[in-house]
Amino acid sequence: MKRAETSLRVTEFIHETNWDDLPLPIQSQARRCLLDTLGAAVGGRQTRLSQIIHDFCASTYAGVGAQLWVDGRPVSPPGAALANGMTIDALDIHDGFTLTKGHAGAALVPANFSTIVLNEPISGQEFLAALTVGYEIALRAGLALHATACDYHTSGAWNALGCAAITARRLKLNTEQTGHALGIAEYHGPRSQMMRCIDHPTMLKDGSGWGAMTGVSAALLAKDGFTGAPALTVESPEAARFWLDLGEKWLIAEQYFKPFAVCRWAQPAIAGVLKLRQQHDFDLKSIQTIRVTTFHEAVRLANPHPETTEEAQYNLPFPVVAVLVH
């Protein structure tokens, strides 16, 4: 597929996909992704991270058009996307996609909510259709980025394009403007190195709040005539193969949902010790050593004595022991 053909296919998908075009299982999955992400937001809102970013956005991104979740303070749409996206990221229990080693919904859901008032009122079906479109654009951009970039970037590097797509759809941008929105979002998306956060767990998290803010801002800029370079994850020859089945294969169907609020890489070890306990009903006092065989990146989740919420989430030994004790 040539560059112009890919760009046109993507733009048409963004603006012309309707609720009735989605297969029934995909409609159901869109609802599930929305509810799961909102649940993560409710939990994340109780964290210190969320308190700090909400106060920051209330003062720095003050404006109209959107609200901060739970407390209701008015802010600009980019500000709401940033604060609410980081709130979802604050508690590591949002949905994810294995092949991108990251998360789309954490950015897409707040971007979708923050842009509701940018145009005429929308129905619940249109809200979910736009969310589904955002998932398909973001996940394919993520696959393309992982296939072409030499480093492992946080989710904000690619879910920004899904947020730009949702906002471009909401603003009814034309083909040229939509292309610029995707290009701006990709160029300014936070290509932060994920393993730095694994090695040094802090409130930086997975970049989804910044991805949401960047994507919403990109489409708003494109609406006013701001131009951007072509999005390489969409228009480069190397990326073309990821867009061939757009609208035919639905990647949102492959989202996983976490049972525990810790990094995905620690989940198998947690499930393993629980299964052993269930099968053998051993006394905890009899445990001398727990040996986990896993892959290199998961080995770096290595802090057995966390002092912060972030250190407890980006961790393997602590949640494995905690789930046995509690």
mmCIF file of C-alpha atoms in Angstrom:
data_model
loop_
_atom_site.group_PDB
_atom_site.id
_atom_site.type_symbol
_atom_site.label_atom_id
_atom_site.label_comp_id
_atom_site.label_asym_id
_atom_site.label_seq_id
_atom_site.Cartn_x
_atom_site.Cartn_y
_atom_site.Cartn_z
ATOM 1 C CA MET A 1 0.000 0.000 0.000
ATOM 2 C CA LYS A 2 1.393 3.374 -1.001
ATOM 3 C CA ARG A 3 1.800 6.217 1.495
ATOM 4 C CA ALA A 4 -1.140 8.225 0.099
ATOM 5 C CA GLU A 5 -3.367 5.145 0.112
ATOM 6 C CA THR A 6 -2.537 4.353 3.734
ATOM 7 C CA SER A 7 -3.146 7.931 4.829
ATOM 8 C CA LEU A 8 -6.521 8.042 3.064
ATOM 9 C CA ARG A 9 -7.550 4.653 4.461
ATOM 10 C CA VAL A 10 -6.707 5.750 7.997
ATOM 11 C CA THR A 11 -8.483 9.096 7.654
ATOM 12 C CA GLU A 12 -11.614 7.502 6.247
ATOM 13 C CA PHE A 13 -11.633 4.967 9.069
ATOM 14 C CA ILE A 14 -11.325 7.725 11.671
ATOM 15 C CA HIS A 15 -14.219 9.790 10.328
ATOM 16 C CA GLU A 16 -16.549 7.285 8.704
ATOM 17 C CA THR A 17 -16.652 4.336 11.105
ATOM 18 C CA ASN A 18 -20.024 4.244 12.842
ATOM 19 C CA TRP A 19 -21.391 2.243 15.762
ATOM 20 C CA ASP A 20 -23.377 -0.009 13.443
ATOM 21 C CA ASP A 21 -20.177 -0.857 11.551
ATOM 22 C CA LEU A 22 -18.754 -2.534 14.654
ATOM 23 C CA PRO A 23 -19.412 -6.260 15.124
ATOM 24 C CA LEU A 24 -21.430 -7.046 18.234
ATOM 25 C CA PRO A 25 -18.454 -8.558 20.123
ATOM 26 C CA ILE A 26 -16.475 -5.374 19.434
ATOM 27 C CA GLN A 27 -19.327 -3.218 20.722
ATOM 28 C CA SER A 28 -19.340 -5.304 23.899
ATOM 29 C CA GLN A 29 -15.571 -5.029 24.224
ATOM 30 C CA ALA A 30 -15.713 -1.243 23.841
ATOM 31 C CA ARG A 31 -18.140 -1.062 26.770
ATOM 32 C CA ARG A 32 -15.915 -3.333 28.832
ATOM 33 C CA CYS A 33 -12.787 -1.284 28.098
ATOM 34 C CA LEU A 34 -14.601 1.900 29.081
ATOM 35 C CA LEU A 35 -15.910 0.506 32.366
ATOM 36 C CA ASP A 36 -12.594 -1.110 33.263
ATOM 37 C CA THR A 37 -10.695 2.123 32.625
ATOM 38 C CA LEU A 38 -13.139 4.203 34.656
ATOM 39 C CA GLY A 39 -12.718 1.734 37.509
ATOM 40 C CA ALA A 40 -8.961 2.216 37.331
ATOM 41 C CA ALA A 41 -9.533 5.979 37.452
ATOM 42 C CA VAL A 42 -11.658 5.746 40.597
ATOM 43 C CA GLY A 43 -8.918 3.806 42.329
ATOM 44 C CA GLY A 44 -6.141 5.987 40.945
ATOM 45 C CA ARG A 45 -7.857 9.158 42.131
ATOM 46 C CA GLN A 46 -6.972 8.172 45.702
ATOM 47 C CA THR A 47 -3.216 8.312 45.047
ATOM 48 C CA ARG A 48 -0.823 11.134 45.832
ATOM 49 C CA LEU A 49 0.155 11.214 42.155
ATOM 50 C CA SER A 50 -3.406 12.051 41.150
ATOM 51 C CA GLN A 51 -3.721 14.743 43.813
ATOM 52 C CA ILE A 52 -0.563 16.468 42.604
ATOM 53 C CA ILE A 53 -1.412 16.340 38.896
ATOM 54 C CA HIS A 54 -4.997 17.508 39.495
ATOM 55 C CA ASP A 55 -3.819 20.539 41.438
ATOM 56 C CA PHE A 56 -1.159 21.239 38.813
ATOM 57 C CA CYS A 57 -3.633 21.127 35.929
ATOM 58 C CA ALA A 58 -6.214 23.191 37.802
ATOM 59 C CA SER A 59 -3.687 26.030 38.044
ATOM 60 C CA THR A 60 -1.627 25.552 34.889
ATOM 61 C CA TYR A 61 -4.270 24.362 32.415
ATOM 62 C CA ALA A 62 -7.134 26.469 33.739
ATOM 63 C CA GLY A 63 -9.839 27.096 31.185
ATOM 64 C CA VAL A 64 -13.209 25.828 30.055
ATOM 65 C CA GLY A 65 -14.493 22.876 28.103
ATOM 66 C CA ALA A 66 -13.632 19.993 30.425
ATOM 67 C CA GLN A 67 -13.480 18.954 34.052
ATOM 68 C CA LEU A 68 -11.155 17.162 36.421
ATOM 69 C CA TRP A 69 -12.675 13.854 37.440
ATOM 70 C CA VAL A 70 -14.232 13.531 40.887
ATOM 71 C CA ASP A 71 -13.569 17.103 42.069
ATOM 72 C CA GLY A 72 -15.140 18.747 38.995
ATOM 73 C CA ARG A 73 -12.808 21.730 38.664
ATOM 74 C CA PRO A 74 -13.031 23.275 35.162
ATOM 75 C CA VAL A 75 -9.939 23.048 32.957
ATOM 76 C CA SER A 76 -9.073 23.057 29.271
ATOM 77 C CA PRO A 77 -9.500 19.813 27.300
ATOM 78 C CA PRO A 78 -5.704 19.183 27.134
ATOM 79 C CA GLY A 79 -5.478 19.777 30.887
ATOM 80 C CA ALA A 80 -8.273 17.327 31.626
ATOM 81 C CA ALA A 81 -6.700 14.732 29.340
ATOM 82 C CA LEU A 82 -3.367 15.096 31.154
ATOM 83 C CA ALA A 83 -4.700 14.957 34.708
ATOM 84 C CA ASN A 84 -7.251 12.220 34.124
ATOM 85 C CA GLY A 85 -4.840 10.161 32.018
ATOM 86 C CA MET A 86 -2.184 10.251 34.711
ATOM 87 C CA THR A 87 -4.827 9.355 37.290
ATOM 88 C CA ILE A 88 -5.608 6.152 35.386
ATOM 89 C CA ASP A 89 -1.876 5.470 35.066
ATOM 90 C CA ALA A 90 -1.427 6.040 38.807
ATOM 91 C CA LEU A 91 -2.875 2.634 39.656
ATOM 92 C CA ASP A 92 -1.401 -0.061 37.441
ATOM 93 C CA ILE A 93 -4.617 -1.960 36.786
ATOM 94 C CA HIS A 94 -5.758 -0.519 33.429
ATOM 95 C CA ASP A 95 -6.225 -2.639 30.313
ATOM 96 C CA GLY A 96 -3.350 -3.342 27.968
ATOM 97 C CA PHE A 97 -2.159 -4.905 24.739
ATOM 98 C CA THR A 98 0.559 -7.531 24.898
ATOM 99 C CA LEU A 99 2.121 -6.866 21.487
ATOM 100 C CA THR A 100 2.818 -3.208 22.276
ATOM 101 C CA LYS A 101 3.807 -3.899 25.883
ATOM 102 C CA GLY A 102 1.614 -0.976 26.883
ATOM 103 C CA HIS A 103 -1.729 0.681 27.330
ATOM 104 C CA ALA A 104 -4.126 2.573 25.073
ATOM 105 C CA GLY A 105 -7.268 3.061 27.165
ATOM 106 C CA ALA A 106 -5.449 5.033 29.856
ATOM 107 C CA ALA A 107 -5.077 7.865 27.331
ATOM 108 C CA LEU A 108 -8.040 7.298 25.013
ATOM 109 C CA VAL A 109 -10.812 7.357 27.609
ATOM 110 C CA PRO A 110 -9.805 10.711 29.169
ATOM 111 C CA ALA A 111 -9.188 12.207 25.714
ATOM 112 C CA ASN A 112 -12.642 11.092 24.622
ATOM 113 C CA PHE A 113 -14.306 12.623 27.679
ATOM 114 C CA SER A 114 -12.294 15.838 27.565
ATOM 115 C CA THR A 115 -13.377 16.655 24.006
ATOM 116 C CA ILE A 116 -17.107 16.015 24.305
ATOM 117 C CA VAL A 117 -18.051 19.705 24.327
ATOM 118 C CA LEU A 118 -15.802 20.691 21.407
ATOM 119 C CA ASN A 119 -18.635 20.079 18.968
ATOM 120 C CA GLU A 120 -22.327 19.270 19.111
ATOM 121 C CA PRO A 121 -23.591 16.805 21.735
ATOM 122 C CA ILE A 122 -22.957 13.139 20.983
ATOM 123 C CA SER A 123 -24.760 9.905 21.791
ATOM 124 C CA GLY A 124 -23.413 7.091 23.886
ATOM 125 C CA GLN A 125 -23.018 5.019 20.735
ATOM 126 C CA GLU A 126 -20.931 7.732 19.080
ATOM 127 C CA PHE A 127 -18.806 8.014 22.213
ATOM 128 C CA LEU A 128 -18.068 4.279 22.115
ATOM 129 C CA ALA A 129 -17.519 4.286 18.347
ATOM 130 C CA ALA A 130 -14.964 7.078 18.691
ATOM 131 C CA LEU A 131 -13.288 5.194 21.537
ATOM 132 C CA THR A 132 -13.046 2.060 19.392
ATOM 133 C CA VAL A 133 -11.552 4.068 16.536
ATOM 134 C CA GLY A 134 -9.006 5.473 18.968
ATOM 135 C CA TYR A 135 -8.011 1.990 20.102
ATOM 136 C CA GLU A 136 -7.488 0.772 16.539
ATOM 137 C CA ILE A 137 -5.362 3.784 15.570
ATOM 138 C CA ALA A 138 -3.316 3.788 18.778
ATOM 139 C CA LEU A 139 -2.579 0.062 18.826
ATOM 140 C CA ARG A 140 -1.475 -0.029 15.198
ATOM 141 C CA ALA A 141 0.699 3.029 15.728
ATOM 142 C CA GLY A 142 2.205 1.198 18.698
ATOM 143 C CA LEU A 143 2.937 -1.895 16.638
ATOM 144 C CA ALA A 144 4.551 0.244 13.946
ATOM 145 C CA LEU A 145 6.658 2.137 16.483
ATOM 146 C CA HIS A 146 7.910 -1.047 18.152
ATOM 147 C CA ALA A 147 8.807 -2.471 14.743
ATOM 148 C CA THR A 148 10.768 0.581 13.615
ATOM 149 C CA ALA A 149 12.236 2.229 16.739
ATOM 150 C CA CYS A 150 15.361 0.953 18.445
ATOM 151 C CA ASP A 151 14.196 1.676 22.004
ATOM 152 C CA TYR A 152 11.245 0.628 24.153
ATOM 153 C CA HIS A 153 9.099 3.739 24.597
ATOM 154 C CA THR A 154 6.269 4.396 27.015
ATOM 155 C CA SER A 155 2.690 4.084 25.804
ATOM 156 C CA GLY A 156 2.295 7.843 25.435
ATOM 157 C CA ALA A 157 4.566 7.676 22.389
ATOM 158 C CA TRP A 158 1.855 5.921 20.384
ATOM 159 C CA ASN A 159 -1.465 6.292 22.211
ATOM 160 C CA ALA A 160 -1.134 10.016 21.444
ATOM 161 C CA LEU A 161 -2.114 9.200 17.857
ATOM 162 C CA GLY A 162 -5.300 7.495 19.008
ATOM 163 C CA CYS A 163 -6.178 10.572 21.059
ATOM 164 C CA ALA A 164 -5.498 12.811 18.060
ATOM 165 C CA ALA A 165 -7.786 10.593 15.976
ATOM 166 C CA ILE A 166 -10.617 10.846 18.504
ATOM 167 C CA THR A 167 -10.278 14.629 18.687
ATOM 168 C CA ALA A 168 -10.008 14.993 14.910
ATOM 169 C CA ARG A 169 -13.217 12.998 14.602
ATOM 170 C CA ARG A 170 -14.906 15.141 17.254
ATOM 171 C CA LEU A 171 -13.832 18.360 15.490
ATOM 172 C CA LYS A 172 -14.768 16.987 12.044
ATOM 173 C CA LEU A 173 -11.346 17.837 10.632
ATOM 174 C CA ASN A 174 -10.791 17.313 6.928
ATOM 175 C CA THR A 175 -8.348 14.808 5.465
ATOM 176 C CA GLU A 176 -5.404 17.206 5.399
ATOM 177 C CA GLN A 177 -6.024 18.479 8.923
ATOM 178 C CA THR A 178 -6.374 14.952 10.266
ATOM 179 C CA GLY A 179 -3.038 13.997 8.728
ATOM 180 C CA HIS A 180 -1.416 16.996 10.383
ATOM 181 C CA ALA A 181 -3.029 16.099 13.718
ATOM 182 C CA LEU A 182 -1.567 12.578 13.598
ATOM 183 C CA GLY A 183 1.813 13.952 12.573
ATOM 184 C CA ILE A 184 1.886 16.531 15.366
ATOM 185 C CA ALA A 185 0.840 13.916 17.914
ATOM 186 C CA GLU A 186 3.540 11.491 16.811
ATOM 187 C CA TYR A 187 6.254 14.156 16.708
ATOM 188 C CA HIS A 188 5.483 15.527 20.177
ATOM 189 C CA GLY A 189 4.372 12.252 21.771
ATOM 190 C CA PRO A 190 6.462 11.403 24.858
ATOM 191 C CA ARG A 191 9.088 8.970 23.592
ATOM 192 C CA SER A 192 10.332 8.369 27.096
ATOM 193 C CA GLN A 193 12.255 5.193 27.856
ATOM 194 C CA MET A 194 10.037 2.761 29.747
ATOM 195 C CA MET A 195 12.840 0.772 31.352
ATOM 196 C CA ARG A 196 14.074 3.884 33.164
ATOM 197 C CA CYS A 197 10.783 3.881 35.054
ATOM 198 C CA ILE A 198 11.117 0.156 35.723
ATOM 199 C CA ASP A 199 14.584 0.632 37.173
ATOM 200 C CA HIS A 200 13.615 3.779 39.084
ATOM 201 C CA PRO A 201 9.883 3.598 39.896
ATOM 202 C CA THR A 202 8.489 7.093 40.435
ATOM 203 C CA MET A 203 5.422 9.086 39.426
ATOM 204 C CA LEU A 204 6.644 9.274 35.810
ATOM 205 C CA LYS A 205 4.712 6.078 35.013
ATOM 206 C CA ASP A 206 3.848 5.087 31.431
ATOM 207 C CA GLY A 207 3.440 8.466 29.748
ATOM 208 C CA SER A 208 -0.261 8.009 28.967
ATOM 209 C CA GLY A 209 -1.360 11.299 30.519
ATOM 210 C CA TRP A 210 1.142 13.174 28.380
ATOM 211 C CA GLY A 211 0.086 11.130 25.366
ATOM 212 C CA ALA A 212 -3.540 12.109 25.933
ATOM 213 C CA MET A 213 -2.659 15.784 26.366
ATOM 214 C CA THR A 214 -0.443 15.728 23.272
ATOM 215 C CA GLY A 215 -3.043 14.013 21.095
ATOM 216 C CA VAL A 216 -5.857 16.374 22.074
ATOM 217 C CA SER A 217 -3.584 19.392 21.619
ATOM 218 C CA ALA A 218 -2.407 18.138 18.226
ATOM 219 C CA ALA A 219 -5.910 18.027 16.773
ATOM 220 C CA LEU A 220 -6.822 21.413 18.248
ATOM 221 C CA LEU A 221 -3.682 22.877 16.657
ATOM 222 C CA ALA A 222 -4.401 21.235 13.308
ATOM 223 C CA LYS A 223 -7.897 22.726 13.346
ATOM 224 C CA ASP A 224 -6.339 26.196 13.525
ATOM 225 C CA GLY A 225 -3.925 25.538 10.676
ATOM 226 C CA PHE A 226 -0.862 24.265 12.536
ATOM 227 C CA THR A 227 1.054 21.823 10.358
ATOM 228 C CA GLY A 228 3.048 18.729 11.200
ATOM 229 C CA ALA A 229 5.349 16.250 9.495
ATOM 230 C CA PRO A 230 3.740 13.017 8.241
ATOM 231 C CA ALA A 231 3.268 10.431 10.963
ATOM 232 C CA LEU A 232 5.891 7.789 10.197
ATOM 233 C CA THR A 233 3.999 5.118 12.139
ATOM 234 C CA VAL A 234 1.163 5.622 9.658
ATOM 235 C CA GLU A 235 2.683 6.749 6.380
ATOM 236 C CA SER A 236 6.168 5.209 6.162
ATOM 237 C CA PRO A 237 6.615 2.157 3.889
ATOM 238 C CA GLU A 238 7.796 0.144 6.913
ATOM 239 C CA ALA A 239 4.512 0.811 8.716
ATOM 240 C CA ALA A 240 2.134 0.043 5.844
ATOM 241 C CA ARG A 241 1.634 -3.620 6.798
ATOM 242 C CA PHE A 242 0.097 -2.672 10.136
ATOM 243 C CA TRP A 243 -2.755 -0.802 8.461
ATOM 244 C CA LEU A 244 -3.768 -3.320 5.794
ATOM 245 C CA ASP A 245 -6.467 -4.938 7.938
ATOM 246 C CA LEU A 246 -7.782 -1.735 9.523
ATOM 247 C CA GLY A 247 -11.540 -2.078 9.919
ATOM 248 C CA GLU A 248 -11.372 -5.834 9.326
ATOM 249 C CA LYS A 249 -9.316 -7.119 12.248
ATOM 250 C CA TRP A 250 -10.189 -5.423 15.535
ATOM 251 C CA LEU A 251 -7.226 -5.161 17.884
ATOM 252 C CA ILE A 252 -9.399 -3.858 20.719
ATOM 253 C CA ALA A 253 -10.652 -7.444 20.997
ATOM 254 C CA GLU A 254 -7.162 -8.475 22.154
ATOM 255 C CA GLN A 255 -7.036 -6.174 25.181
ATOM 256 C CA TYR A 256 -6.141 -7.885 28.452
ATOM 257 C CA PHE A 257 -7.536 -6.950 31.856
ATOM 258 C CA LYS A 258 -5.395 -7.227 34.982
ATOM 259 C CA PRO A 259 -6.551 -8.968 38.169
ATOM 260 C CA PHE A 260 -3.854 -7.242 40.243
ATOM 261 C CA ALA A 261 -2.737 -3.586 40.383
ATOM 262 C CA VAL A 262 0.898 -4.225 39.504
ATOM 263 C CA CYS A 263 2.995 -4.414 36.359
ATOM 264 C CA ARG A 264 1.801 -6.971 33.813
ATOM 265 C CA TRP A 265 5.192 -8.676 33.966
ATOM 266 C CA ALA A 266 4.635 -9.673 37.595
ATOM 267 C CA GLN A 267 1.132 -11.104 37.065
ATOM 268 C CA PRO A 268 2.177 -14.673 36.060
ATOM 269 C CA ALA A 269 4.329 -15.089 39.174
ATOM 270 C CA ILE A 270 1.453 -13.922 41.380
ATOM 271 C CA ALA A 271 -0.955 -16.322 39.693
ATOM 272 C CA GLY A 272 1.609 -19.105 40.046
ATOM 273 C CA VAL A 273 2.071 -18.831 43.801
ATOM 274 C CA LEU A 274 -1.681 -18.586 44.331
ATOM 275 C CA LYS A 275 -2.210 -21.761 42.324
ATOM 276 C CA LEU A 276 0.500 -23.575 44.293
ATOM 277 C CA ARG A 277 -1.111 -22.476 47.552
ATOM 278 C CA GLN A 278 -4.503 -23.659 46.360
ATOM 279 C CA GLN A 279 -3.169 -27.034 45.202
ATOM 280 C CA HIS A 280 -0.962 -27.833 48.205
ATOM 281 C CA ASP A 281 -2.418 -25.747 51.057
ATOM 282 C CA PHE A 282 0.995 -25.286 52.660
ATOM 283 C CA ASP A 283 1.648 -23.242 55.776
ATOM 284 C CA LEU A 284 3.307 -19.900 55.091
ATOM 285 C CA LYS A 285 5.837 -20.578 57.854
ATOM 286 C CA SER A 286 7.150 -23.512 55.855
ATOM 287 C CA ILE A 287 8.291 -21.268 52.980
ATOM 288 C CA GLN A 288 12.037 -20.714 52.920
ATOM 289 C CA THR A 289 12.553 -19.429 49.360
ATOM 290 C CA ILE A 290 10.367 -18.475 46.418
ATOM 291 C CA ARG A 291 12.171 -18.887 43.117
ATOM 292 C CA VAL A 292 10.648 -17.246 40.028
ATOM 293 C CA THR A 293 11.916 -17.975 36.531
ATOM 294 C CA THR A 294 10.999 -15.137 34.191
ATOM 295 C CA PHE A 295 12.331 -12.930 31.384
ATOM 296 C CA HIS A 296 14.966 -10.210 31.609
ATOM 297 C CA GLU A 297 12.704 -7.153 31.892
ATOM 298 C CA ALA A 298 10.635 -8.724 34.668
ATOM 299 C CA VAL A 299 13.809 -9.507 36.612
ATOM 300 C CA ARG A 300 14.354 -5.751 36.828
ATOM 301 C CA LEU A 301 11.148 -5.429 38.893
ATOM 302 C CA ALA A 302 13.402 -6.190 41.814
ATOM 303 C CA ASN A 303 12.648 -4.054 44.889
ATOM 304 C CA PRO A 304 11.586 -6.367 47.759
ATOM 305 C CA HIS A 305 11.046 -3.495 50.212
ATOM 306 C CA PRO A 306 9.025 -0.764 48.448
ATOM 307 C CA GLU A 307 8.460 2.545 50.190
ATOM 308 C CA THR A 308 6.056 4.144 47.704
ATOM 309 C CA THR A 309 2.999 3.155 45.710
ATOM 310 C CA GLU A 310 5.044 3.287 42.526
ATOM 311 C CA GLU A 311 7.776 1.037 43.917
ATOM 312 C CA ALA A 312 5.114 -1.479 44.969
ATOM 313 C CA GLN A 313 3.511 -1.517 41.506
ATOM 314 C CA TYR A 314 6.710 -1.851 39.476
ATOM 315 C CA ASN A 315 7.730 -4.853 41.516
ATOM 316 C CA LEU A 316 7.790 -8.625 41.430
ATOM 317 C CA PRO A 317 8.970 -10.020 44.811
ATOM 318 C CA PHE A 318 6.775 -7.741 46.930
ATOM 319 C CA PRO A 319 3.377 -8.516 45.316
ATOM 320 C CA VAL A 320 4.220 -12.223 45.127
ATOM 321 C CA VAL A 321 4.771 -12.320 48.892
ATOM 322 C CA ALA A 322 1.948 -9.882 49.656
ATOM 323 C CA VAL A 323 -0.657 -11.963 47.842
ATOM 324 C CA LEU A 324 0.324 -15.020 49.919
ATOM 325 C CA VAL A 325 0.194 -13.131 53.207
ATOM 326 C CA HIS A 326 -2.973 -11.149 52.541
#
